[in-house]
Short mmCIF file of C-alpha atoms (C1' of nucleotides) in Angstrom, two decimals:
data_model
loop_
_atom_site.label_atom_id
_atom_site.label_comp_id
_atom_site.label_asym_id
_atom_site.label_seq_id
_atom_site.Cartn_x
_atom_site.Cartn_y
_atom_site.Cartn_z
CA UNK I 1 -146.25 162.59 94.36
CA UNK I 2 -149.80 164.21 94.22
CA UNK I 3 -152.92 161.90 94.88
CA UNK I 4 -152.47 160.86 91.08
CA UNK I 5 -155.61 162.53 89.87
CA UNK I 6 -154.68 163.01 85.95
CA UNK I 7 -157.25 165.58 84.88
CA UNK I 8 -156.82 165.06 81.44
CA UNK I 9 -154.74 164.03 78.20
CA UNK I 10 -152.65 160.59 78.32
CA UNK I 11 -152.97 158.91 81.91
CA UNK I 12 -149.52 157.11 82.44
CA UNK I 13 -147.35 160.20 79.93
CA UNK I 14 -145.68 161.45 83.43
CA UNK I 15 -145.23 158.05 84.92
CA UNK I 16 -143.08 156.72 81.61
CA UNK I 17 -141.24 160.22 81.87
CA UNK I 18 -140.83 159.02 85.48
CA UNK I 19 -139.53 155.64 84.58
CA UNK I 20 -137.04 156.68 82.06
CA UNK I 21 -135.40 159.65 84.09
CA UNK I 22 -134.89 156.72 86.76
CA UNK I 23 -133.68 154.26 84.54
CA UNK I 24 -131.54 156.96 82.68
CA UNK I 25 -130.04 158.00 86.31
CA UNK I 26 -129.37 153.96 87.42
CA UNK I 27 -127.83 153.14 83.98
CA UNK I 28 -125.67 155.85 83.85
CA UNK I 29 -124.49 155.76 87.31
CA UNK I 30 -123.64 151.91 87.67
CA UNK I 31 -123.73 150.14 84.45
CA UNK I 32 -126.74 148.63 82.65
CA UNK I 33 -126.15 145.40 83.11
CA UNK I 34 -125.73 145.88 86.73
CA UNK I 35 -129.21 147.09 87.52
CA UNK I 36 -132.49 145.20 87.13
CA UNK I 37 -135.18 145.83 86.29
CA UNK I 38 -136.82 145.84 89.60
CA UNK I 39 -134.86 148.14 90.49
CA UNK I 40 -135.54 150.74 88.00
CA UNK I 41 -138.97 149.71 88.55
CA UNK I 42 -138.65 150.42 92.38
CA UNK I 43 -136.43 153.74 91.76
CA UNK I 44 -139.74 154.89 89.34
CA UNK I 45 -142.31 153.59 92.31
CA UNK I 46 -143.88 151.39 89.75
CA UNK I 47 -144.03 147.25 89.82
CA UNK I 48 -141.72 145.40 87.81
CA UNK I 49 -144.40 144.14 85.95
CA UNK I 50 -145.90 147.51 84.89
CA UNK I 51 -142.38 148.83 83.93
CA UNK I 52 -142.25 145.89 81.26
CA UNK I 53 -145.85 147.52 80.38
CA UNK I 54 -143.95 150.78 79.64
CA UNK I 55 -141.12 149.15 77.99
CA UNK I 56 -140.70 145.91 75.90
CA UNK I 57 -137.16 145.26 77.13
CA UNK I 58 -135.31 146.61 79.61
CA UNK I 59 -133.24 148.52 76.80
CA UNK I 60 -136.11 150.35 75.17
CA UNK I 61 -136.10 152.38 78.78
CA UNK I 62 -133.47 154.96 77.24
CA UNK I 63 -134.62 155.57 74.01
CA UNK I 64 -137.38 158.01 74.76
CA UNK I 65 -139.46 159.02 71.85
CA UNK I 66 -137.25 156.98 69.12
CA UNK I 67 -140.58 157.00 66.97
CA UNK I 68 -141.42 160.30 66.98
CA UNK I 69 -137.82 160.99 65.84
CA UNK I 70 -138.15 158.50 63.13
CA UNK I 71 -141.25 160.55 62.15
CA UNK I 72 -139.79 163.78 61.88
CA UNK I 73 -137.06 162.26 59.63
CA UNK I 74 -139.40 160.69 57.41
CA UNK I 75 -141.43 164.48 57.57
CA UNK I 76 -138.09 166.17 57.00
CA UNK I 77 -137.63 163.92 54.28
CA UNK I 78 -141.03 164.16 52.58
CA UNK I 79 -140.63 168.22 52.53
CA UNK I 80 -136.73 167.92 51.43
CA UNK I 81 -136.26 169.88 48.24
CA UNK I 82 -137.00 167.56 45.54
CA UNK I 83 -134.38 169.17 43.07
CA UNK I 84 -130.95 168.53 45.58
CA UNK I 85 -129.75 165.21 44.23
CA UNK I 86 -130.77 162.04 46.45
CA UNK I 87 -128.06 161.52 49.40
CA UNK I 88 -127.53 165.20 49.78
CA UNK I 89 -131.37 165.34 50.99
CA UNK I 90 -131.04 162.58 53.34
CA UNK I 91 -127.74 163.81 54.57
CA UNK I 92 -129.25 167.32 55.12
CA UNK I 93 -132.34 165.38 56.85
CA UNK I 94 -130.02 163.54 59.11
CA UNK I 95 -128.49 166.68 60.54
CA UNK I 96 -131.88 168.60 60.38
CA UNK I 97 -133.18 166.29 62.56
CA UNK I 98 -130.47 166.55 64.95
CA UNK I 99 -130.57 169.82 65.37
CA UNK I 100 -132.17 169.95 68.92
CA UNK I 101 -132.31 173.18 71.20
CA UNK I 102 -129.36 173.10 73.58
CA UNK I 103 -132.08 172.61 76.68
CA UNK I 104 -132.12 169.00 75.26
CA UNK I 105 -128.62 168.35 73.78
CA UNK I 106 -127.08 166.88 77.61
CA UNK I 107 -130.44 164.16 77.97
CA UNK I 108 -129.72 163.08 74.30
CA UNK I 109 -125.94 162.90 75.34
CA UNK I 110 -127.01 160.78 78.44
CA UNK I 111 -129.04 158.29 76.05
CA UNK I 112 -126.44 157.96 73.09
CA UNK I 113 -123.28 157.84 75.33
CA UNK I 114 -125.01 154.85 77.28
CA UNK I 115 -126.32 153.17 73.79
CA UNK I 116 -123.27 153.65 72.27
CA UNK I 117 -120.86 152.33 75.29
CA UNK I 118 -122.94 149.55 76.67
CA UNK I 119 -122.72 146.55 74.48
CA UNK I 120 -126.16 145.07 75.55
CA UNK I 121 -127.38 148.88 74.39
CA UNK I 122 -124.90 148.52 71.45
CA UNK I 123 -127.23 145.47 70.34
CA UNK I 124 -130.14 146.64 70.97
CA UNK I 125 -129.42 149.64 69.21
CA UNK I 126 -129.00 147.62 65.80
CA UNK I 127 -133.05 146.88 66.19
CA UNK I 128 -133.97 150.37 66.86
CA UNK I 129 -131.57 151.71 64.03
CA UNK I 130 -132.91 149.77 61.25
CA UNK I 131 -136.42 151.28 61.34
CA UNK I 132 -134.04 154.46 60.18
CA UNK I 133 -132.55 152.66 57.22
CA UNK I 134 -135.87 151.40 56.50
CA UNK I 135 -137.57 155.23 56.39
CA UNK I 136 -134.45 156.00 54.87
CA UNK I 137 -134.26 153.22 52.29
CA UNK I 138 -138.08 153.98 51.32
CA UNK I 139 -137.03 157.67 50.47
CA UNK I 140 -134.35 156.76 48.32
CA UNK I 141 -136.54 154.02 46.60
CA UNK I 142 -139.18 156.46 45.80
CA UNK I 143 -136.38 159.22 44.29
CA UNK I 144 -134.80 156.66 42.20
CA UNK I 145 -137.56 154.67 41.21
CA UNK I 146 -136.59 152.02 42.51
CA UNK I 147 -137.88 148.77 44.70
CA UNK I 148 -136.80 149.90 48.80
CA UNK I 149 -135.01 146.50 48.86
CA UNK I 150 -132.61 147.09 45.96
CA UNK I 151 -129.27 147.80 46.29
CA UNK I 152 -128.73 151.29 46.30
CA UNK I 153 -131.53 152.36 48.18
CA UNK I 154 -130.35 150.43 51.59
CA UNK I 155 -126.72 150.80 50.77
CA UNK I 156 -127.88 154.58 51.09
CA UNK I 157 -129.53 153.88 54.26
CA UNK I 158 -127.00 151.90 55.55
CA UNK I 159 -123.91 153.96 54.92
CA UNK I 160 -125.91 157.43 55.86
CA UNK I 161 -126.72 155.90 59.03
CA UNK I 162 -122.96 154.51 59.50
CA UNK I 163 -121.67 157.77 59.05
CA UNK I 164 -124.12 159.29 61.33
CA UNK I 165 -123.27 156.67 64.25
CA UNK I 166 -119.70 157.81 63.89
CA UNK I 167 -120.54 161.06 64.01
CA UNK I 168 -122.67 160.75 67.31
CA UNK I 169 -119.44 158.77 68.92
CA UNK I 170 -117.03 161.86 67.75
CA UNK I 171 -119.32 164.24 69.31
CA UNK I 172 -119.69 161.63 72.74
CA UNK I 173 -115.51 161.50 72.64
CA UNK I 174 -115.21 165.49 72.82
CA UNK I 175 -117.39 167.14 75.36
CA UNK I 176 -116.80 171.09 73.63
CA UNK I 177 -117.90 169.55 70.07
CA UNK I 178 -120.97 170.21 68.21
CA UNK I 179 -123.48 167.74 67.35
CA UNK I 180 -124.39 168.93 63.83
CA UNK I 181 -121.13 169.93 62.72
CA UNK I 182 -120.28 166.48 63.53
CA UNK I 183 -122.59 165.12 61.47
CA UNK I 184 -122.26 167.72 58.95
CA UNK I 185 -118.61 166.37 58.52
CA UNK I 186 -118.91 162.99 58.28
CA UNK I 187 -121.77 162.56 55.89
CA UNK I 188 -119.85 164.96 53.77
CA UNK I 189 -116.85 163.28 53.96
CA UNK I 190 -118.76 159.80 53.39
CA UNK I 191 -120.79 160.96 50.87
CA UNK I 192 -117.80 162.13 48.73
CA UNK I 193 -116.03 159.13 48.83
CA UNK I 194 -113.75 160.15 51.24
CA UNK I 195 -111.58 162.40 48.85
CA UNK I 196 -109.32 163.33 51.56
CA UNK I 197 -108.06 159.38 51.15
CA UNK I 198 -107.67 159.05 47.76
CA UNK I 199 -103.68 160.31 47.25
CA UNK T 1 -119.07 108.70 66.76
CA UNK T 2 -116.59 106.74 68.52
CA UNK T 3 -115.41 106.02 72.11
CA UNK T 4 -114.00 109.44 71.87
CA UNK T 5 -110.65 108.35 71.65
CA UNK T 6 -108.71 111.75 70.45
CA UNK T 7 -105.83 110.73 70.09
CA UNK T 8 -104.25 114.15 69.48
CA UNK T 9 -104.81 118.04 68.32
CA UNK T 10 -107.81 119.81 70.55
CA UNK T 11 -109.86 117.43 72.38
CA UNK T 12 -113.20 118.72 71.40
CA UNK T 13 -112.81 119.97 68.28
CA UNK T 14 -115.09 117.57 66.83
CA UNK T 15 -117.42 118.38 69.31
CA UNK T 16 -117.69 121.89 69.01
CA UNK T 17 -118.75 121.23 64.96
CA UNK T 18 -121.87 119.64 65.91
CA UNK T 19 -122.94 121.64 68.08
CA UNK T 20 -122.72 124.54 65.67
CA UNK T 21 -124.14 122.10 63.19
CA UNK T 22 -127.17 121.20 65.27
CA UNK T 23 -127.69 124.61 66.49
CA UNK T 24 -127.73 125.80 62.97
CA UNK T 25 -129.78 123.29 61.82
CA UNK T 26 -132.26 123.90 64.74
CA UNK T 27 -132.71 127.34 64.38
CA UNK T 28 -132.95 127.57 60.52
CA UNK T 29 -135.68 125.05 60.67
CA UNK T 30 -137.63 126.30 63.57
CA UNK T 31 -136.60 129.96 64.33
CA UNK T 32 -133.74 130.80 66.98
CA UNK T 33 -136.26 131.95 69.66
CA UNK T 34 -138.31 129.16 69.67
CA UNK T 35 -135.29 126.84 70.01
CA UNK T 36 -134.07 126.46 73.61
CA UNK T 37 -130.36 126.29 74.85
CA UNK T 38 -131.21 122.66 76.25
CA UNK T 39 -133.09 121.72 72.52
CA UNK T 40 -129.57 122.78 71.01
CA UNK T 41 -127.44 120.69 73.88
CA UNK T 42 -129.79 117.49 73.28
CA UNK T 43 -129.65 117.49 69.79
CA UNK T 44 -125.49 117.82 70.05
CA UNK T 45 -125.04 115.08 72.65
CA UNK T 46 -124.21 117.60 75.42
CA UNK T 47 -125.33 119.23 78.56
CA UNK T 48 -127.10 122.84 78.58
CA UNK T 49 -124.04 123.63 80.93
CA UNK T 50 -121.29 122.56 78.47
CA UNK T 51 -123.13 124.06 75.59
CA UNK T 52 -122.42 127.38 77.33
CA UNK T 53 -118.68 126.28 77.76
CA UNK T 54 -118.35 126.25 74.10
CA UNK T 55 -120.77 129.16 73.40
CA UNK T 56 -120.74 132.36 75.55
CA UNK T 57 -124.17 132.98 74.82
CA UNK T 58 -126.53 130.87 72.21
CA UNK T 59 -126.36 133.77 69.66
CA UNK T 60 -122.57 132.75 69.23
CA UNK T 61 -123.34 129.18 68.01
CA UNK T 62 -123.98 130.63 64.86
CA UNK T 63 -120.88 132.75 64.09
CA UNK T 64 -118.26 129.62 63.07
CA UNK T 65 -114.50 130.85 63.28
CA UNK T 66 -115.37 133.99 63.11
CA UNK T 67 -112.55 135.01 65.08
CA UNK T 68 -110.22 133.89 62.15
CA UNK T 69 -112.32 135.61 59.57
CA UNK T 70 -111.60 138.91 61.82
CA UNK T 71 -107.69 137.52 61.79
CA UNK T 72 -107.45 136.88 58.10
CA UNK T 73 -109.14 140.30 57.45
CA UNK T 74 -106.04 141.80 59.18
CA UNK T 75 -103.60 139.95 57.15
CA UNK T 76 -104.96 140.86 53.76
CA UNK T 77 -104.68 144.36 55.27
CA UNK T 78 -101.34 144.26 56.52
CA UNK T 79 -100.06 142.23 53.61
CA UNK T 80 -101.83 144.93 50.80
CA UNK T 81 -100.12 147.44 48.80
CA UNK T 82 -99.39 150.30 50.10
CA UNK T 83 -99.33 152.38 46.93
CA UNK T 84 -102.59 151.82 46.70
CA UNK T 85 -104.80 154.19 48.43
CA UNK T 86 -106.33 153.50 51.66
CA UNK T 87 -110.00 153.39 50.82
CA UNK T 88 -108.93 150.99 47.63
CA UNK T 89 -106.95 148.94 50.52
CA UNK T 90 -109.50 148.37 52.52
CA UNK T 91 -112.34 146.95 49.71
CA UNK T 92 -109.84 145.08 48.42
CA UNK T 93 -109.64 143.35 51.71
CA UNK T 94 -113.42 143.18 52.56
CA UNK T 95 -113.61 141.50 49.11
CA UNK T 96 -110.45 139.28 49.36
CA UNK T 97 -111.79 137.76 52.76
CA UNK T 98 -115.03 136.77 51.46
CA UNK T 99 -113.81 135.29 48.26
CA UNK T 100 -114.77 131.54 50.20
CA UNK T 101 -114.43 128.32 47.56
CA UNK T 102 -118.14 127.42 46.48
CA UNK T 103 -118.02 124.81 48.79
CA UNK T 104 -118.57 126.88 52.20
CA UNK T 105 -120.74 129.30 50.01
CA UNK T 106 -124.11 127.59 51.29
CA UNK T 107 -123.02 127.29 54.83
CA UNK T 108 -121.87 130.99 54.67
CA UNK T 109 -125.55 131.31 53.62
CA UNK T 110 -127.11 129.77 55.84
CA UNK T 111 -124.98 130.99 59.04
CA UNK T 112 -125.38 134.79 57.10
CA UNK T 113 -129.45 134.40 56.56
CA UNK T 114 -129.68 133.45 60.27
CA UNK T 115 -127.82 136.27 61.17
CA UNK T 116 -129.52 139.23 59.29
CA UNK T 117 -132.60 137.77 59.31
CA UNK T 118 -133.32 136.78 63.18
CA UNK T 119 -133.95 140.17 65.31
CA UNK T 120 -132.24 138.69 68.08
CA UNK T 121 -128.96 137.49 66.34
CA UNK T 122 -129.28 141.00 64.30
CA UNK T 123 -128.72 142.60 67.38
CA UNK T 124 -125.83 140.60 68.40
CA UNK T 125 -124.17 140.87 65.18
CA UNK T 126 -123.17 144.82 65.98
CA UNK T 127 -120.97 143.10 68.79
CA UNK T 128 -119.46 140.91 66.59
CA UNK T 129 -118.98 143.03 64.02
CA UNK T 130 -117.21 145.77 66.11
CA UNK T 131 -114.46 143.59 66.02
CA UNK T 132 -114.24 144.15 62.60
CA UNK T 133 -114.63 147.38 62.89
CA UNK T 134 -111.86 148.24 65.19
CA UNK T 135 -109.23 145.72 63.16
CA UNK T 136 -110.12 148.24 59.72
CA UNK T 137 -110.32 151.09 61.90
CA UNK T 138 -106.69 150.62 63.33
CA UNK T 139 -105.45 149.56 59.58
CA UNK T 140 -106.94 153.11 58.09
CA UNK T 141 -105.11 154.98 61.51
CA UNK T 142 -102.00 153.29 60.63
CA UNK T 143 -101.87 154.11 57.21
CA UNK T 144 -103.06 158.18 58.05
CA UNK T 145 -100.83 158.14 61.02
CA UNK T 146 -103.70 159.29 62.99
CA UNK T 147 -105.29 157.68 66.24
CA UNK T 148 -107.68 154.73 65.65
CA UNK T 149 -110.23 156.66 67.16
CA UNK T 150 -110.67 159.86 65.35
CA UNK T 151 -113.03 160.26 62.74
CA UNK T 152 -112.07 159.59 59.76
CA UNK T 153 -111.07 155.75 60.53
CA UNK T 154 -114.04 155.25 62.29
CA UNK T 155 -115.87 156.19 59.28
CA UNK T 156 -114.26 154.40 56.95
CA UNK T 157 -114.44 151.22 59.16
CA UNK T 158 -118.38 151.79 60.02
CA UNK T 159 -118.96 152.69 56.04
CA UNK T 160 -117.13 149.95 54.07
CA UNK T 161 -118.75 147.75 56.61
CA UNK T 162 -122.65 148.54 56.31
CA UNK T 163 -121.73 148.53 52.25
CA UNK T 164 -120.27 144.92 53.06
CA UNK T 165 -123.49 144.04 55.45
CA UNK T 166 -125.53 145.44 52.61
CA UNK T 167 -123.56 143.17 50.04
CA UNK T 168 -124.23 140.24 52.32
CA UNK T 169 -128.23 141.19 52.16
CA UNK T 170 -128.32 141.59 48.45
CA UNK T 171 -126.28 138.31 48.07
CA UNK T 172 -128.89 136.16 49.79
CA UNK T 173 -131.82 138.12 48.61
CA UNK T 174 -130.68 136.50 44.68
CA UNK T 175 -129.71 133.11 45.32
CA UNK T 176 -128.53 133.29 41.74
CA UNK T 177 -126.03 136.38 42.52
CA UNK T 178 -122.02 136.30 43.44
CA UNK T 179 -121.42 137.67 46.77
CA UNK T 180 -117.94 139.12 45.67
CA UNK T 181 -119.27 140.75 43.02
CA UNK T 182 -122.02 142.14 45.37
CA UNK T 183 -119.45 143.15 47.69
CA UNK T 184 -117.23 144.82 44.65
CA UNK T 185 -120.64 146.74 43.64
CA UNK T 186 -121.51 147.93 47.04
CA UNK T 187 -118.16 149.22 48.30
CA UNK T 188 -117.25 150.64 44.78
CA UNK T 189 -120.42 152.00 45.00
CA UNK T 190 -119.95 153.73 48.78
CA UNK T 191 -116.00 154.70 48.24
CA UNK T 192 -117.12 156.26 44.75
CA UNK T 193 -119.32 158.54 46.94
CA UNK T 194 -122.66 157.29 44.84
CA UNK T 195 -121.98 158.87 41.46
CA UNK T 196 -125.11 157.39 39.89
CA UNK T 197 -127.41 159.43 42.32
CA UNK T 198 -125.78 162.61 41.78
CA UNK T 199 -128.42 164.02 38.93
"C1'" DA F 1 -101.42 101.75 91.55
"C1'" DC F 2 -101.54 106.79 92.32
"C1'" DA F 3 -101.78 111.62 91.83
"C1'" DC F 4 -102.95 115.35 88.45
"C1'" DT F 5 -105.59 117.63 85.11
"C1'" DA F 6 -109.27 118.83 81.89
"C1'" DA F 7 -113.83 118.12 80.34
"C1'" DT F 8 -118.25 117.17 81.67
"C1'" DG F 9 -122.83 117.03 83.97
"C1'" DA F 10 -125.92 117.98 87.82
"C1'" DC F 11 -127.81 121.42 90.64
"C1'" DA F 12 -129.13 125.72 92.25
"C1'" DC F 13 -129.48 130.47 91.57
"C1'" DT F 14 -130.22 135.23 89.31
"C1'" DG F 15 -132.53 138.04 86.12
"C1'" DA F 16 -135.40 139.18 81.80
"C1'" DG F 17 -139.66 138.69 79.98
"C1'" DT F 18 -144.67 136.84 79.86
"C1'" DG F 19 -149.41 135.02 80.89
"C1'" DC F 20 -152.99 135.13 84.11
"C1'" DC F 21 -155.94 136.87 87.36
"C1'" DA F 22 -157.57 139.70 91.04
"C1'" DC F 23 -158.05 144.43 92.49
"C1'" DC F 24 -158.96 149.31 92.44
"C1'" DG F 25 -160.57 153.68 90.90
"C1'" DA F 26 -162.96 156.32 87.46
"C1'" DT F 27 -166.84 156.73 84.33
"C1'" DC F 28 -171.42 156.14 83.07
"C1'" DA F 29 -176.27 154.36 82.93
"C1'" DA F 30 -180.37 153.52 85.53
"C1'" DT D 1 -176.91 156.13 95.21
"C1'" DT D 2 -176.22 151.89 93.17
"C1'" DG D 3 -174.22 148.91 89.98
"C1'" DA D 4 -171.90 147.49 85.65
"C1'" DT D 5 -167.98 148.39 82.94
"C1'" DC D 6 -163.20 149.31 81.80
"C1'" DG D 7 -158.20 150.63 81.83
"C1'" DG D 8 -154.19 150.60 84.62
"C1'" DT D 9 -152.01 148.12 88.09
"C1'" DG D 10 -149.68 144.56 91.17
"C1'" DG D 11 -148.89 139.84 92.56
"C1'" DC D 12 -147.75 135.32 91.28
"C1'" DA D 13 -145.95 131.70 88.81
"C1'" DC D 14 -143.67 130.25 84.88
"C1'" DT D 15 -140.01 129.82 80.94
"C1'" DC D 16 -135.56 130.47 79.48
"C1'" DA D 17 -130.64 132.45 79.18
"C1'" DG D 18 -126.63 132.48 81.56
"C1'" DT D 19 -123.43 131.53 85.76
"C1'" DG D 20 -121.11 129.61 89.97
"C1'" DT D 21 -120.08 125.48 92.41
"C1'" DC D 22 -119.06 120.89 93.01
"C1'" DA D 23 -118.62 115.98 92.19
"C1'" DT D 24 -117.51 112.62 88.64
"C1'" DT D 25 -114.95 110.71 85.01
"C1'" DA D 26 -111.33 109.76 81.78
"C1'" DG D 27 -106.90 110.42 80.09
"C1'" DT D 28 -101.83 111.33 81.31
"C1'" DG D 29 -97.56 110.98 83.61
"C1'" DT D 30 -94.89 108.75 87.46
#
DNA sequence: ACACTAATGACACTGAGTGCCACCGATCAA
DNA sequence: TTGATCGGTGGCACTCAGTGTCATTAGTGT
C-alpha cells in the first residue's frame, strides 16, 4: 500500500474510503452486529482507535458522504422551481437527488440494504434521517411562511421521507427495479392521498 | 413495600412499575445518557443484572406496555368498518388508540418527550415502532388482498405513522393542545394528500 | 422435612466508545 | 543541518451496556 506519501489535497480521504469499503465488505458478509470494530479496523490496517477517529459510531461506517447528500438536496431544493406548488418540489428533489449514475447504484444498494435490514442500522438510521426532515422541514417553512417547527412543514418532511424509505425497501425487495421510478411512485401515490384507496 | 408477600397474579408485577417509574424519573431529570443501568437498578431496589431481566436493553424502560398499545391498535383495526375505506380505517384507529383518559395523558408525556427528544431513545424508537408498522401494514394487505409487503401497505403504514409521530411532536410542543385532535389534523392532513399546499 | 421451581444477585466477560499521552513524520524557521 | 512545531496515529486504561454462568433464596407441593 505505497510508502503513504500523500502529495497533496486531504491526507486521510483514501484511508476513510479504505475503512468503509472494509467495513461495507464485513457487514455485508456476516452481520453487523457480529463484527467489531477491531476488526473492521484491522480489515482497513488502521487501529481501533483511529477508526473511531473516522467514524463516531461504528454505524456511521456505511453511510459514506450522508452530508454531502443532504447538501445537494437542500441545493436541489434552493434551485426547485418556485412556481410548482410546495410538496411537488420536494418530491421532485427527493428523486432528483437519487438519481445516481448506474456506476454507483450497486454501492448505494450495499449501504441501504444493510441500513434498512440491520436493526442496530435501522436505529441509527432514524438519527441520520432526521437531518433530511430538518432540510426538508426548513424548505417547506420558508414556502409557506411558516415557523420550520409547525405542523405542516415537518409533517411534510416526515411523510416525504416515509414515503421515500418505502420506496428504497421496494427497490431493495426487487433486484430488476428502478430506483427513481420507485420513488417516483410512492411520493406520488403519498402525496395524493393515496386515491387508489379511497373506493 | 412489604415482605413481598404476592399472594397471587404475576409475581413481579409491582416490581417491574418502579423500575419504569424510577428509570423515567431518572432520565427526565438528568438525561438518559448520563444515567447508568446500575443508577436505574439502585434507585428501583434491584440488581443491574435483574434490571436487564425486565428490560432487554435500558432504552426499553421507557416504552410501558407498549406491546398492548401495538395489540389494541390491531383490534380497533380488525374490529372497524369495513365500508369505510382503508385509509379512513386506519386514522380512525391511530386516533382511537391514543384517545388515553386525562389521567395517563402526563405520563404519556413524559414517556413520549423522552422518547422524541433523547437521540439515543429516538433511534430506538424506529424498532419499536416497526412493530406498528407491520400490524397496519398487514391490516391495509388484508383489506387490498395484496401481500403485506408490497408497496402500497408499506406506505400507508410508514405514512400514517410519521403523521402520527409528527402529531405526538406537535402535541408536546403546546402543552395546552389535544393530542387527538393533533393526531385527527395530521393524518387528515397526510391522507387528504396536503390540499392546503397545493397553490 | 424434602425436593422443585422461579426470581434474584454476584461475578466475570465482551464490545462500543472515550480521554490521555507518547510517538512519528512532515513542514518550516534559523 | 538542526530544532521547534503540528497533525495523524497507536497504545493503554477506563466507563458503561449487555450477557452467560452459577449459587442463593423463597415460595410451593408432597
Amino acid at each position: 500500500m505505497q510508502p503513504e506519501v500523500v502529495p497533496a489535497g486531504t491526507p486521510g480521504e483514501a484511508t476513510r474510503a479504505r475503512v468503509e469499503r472494509a467495513a461495507l465488505d464485513l457487514f455485508a458478509s456476516r452481520g453487523f452486529e457480529n463484527v467489531t470494530s477491531d476488526e473492521v479496523a484491522d480489515a482497513a490496517g488502521i487501529s481501533r482507535r483511529t477508526f473511531f477517529r473516522y467514524f463516531a459510531t461504528k454505524a456511521d461506517a456505511v453511510w459514506g458522504d450522508f452530508a454531502g447528500h443532504v447538501a445537494r438536496l437542500e441545493a436541489l431544493l434552493a434551485a426547485g422551481d418556485p412556481g410548482q406548488p410546495v410538496l411537488a418540489s420536494v418530491c421532485a428533489a427527493y428523486v432528483e437527488v437519487n438519481a445516481y449514475p448506474d456506476s454507483q447504484l450497486h454501492l448505494l444498494r450495499e449501504r441501504m440494504q444493510l441500513i434498512l435490514t440491520e436493526p442496530a442500522l435501522l436505529a441509527h438510521s432514524q438519527l441520520r434521517f432526521a437531518e433530511v426532515d430538518r432540510a426538508v422541514a426548513r424548505y417547506v417553512a420558508v414556502r409557506t411562511g411558516e415557523s420550520p417547527d409547525r405542523l405542516v412543514p415537518r409533517l411534510v418532511a416526515a411523510s416525504t421521507r416515509a414515503a421515500a424509505t418505502t420506496a428504497f425497501e421496494a427497490w431493495l425487495a426487487d433486484e430488476a427495479s428502478s430506483l427513481v421510478d420507485q420513488l417516483r411512485v410512492a411520493l406520488e401515490e403519498m402525496a395524493g392521498g393515496f386515491l387508489a384507496l379511497r373506493r
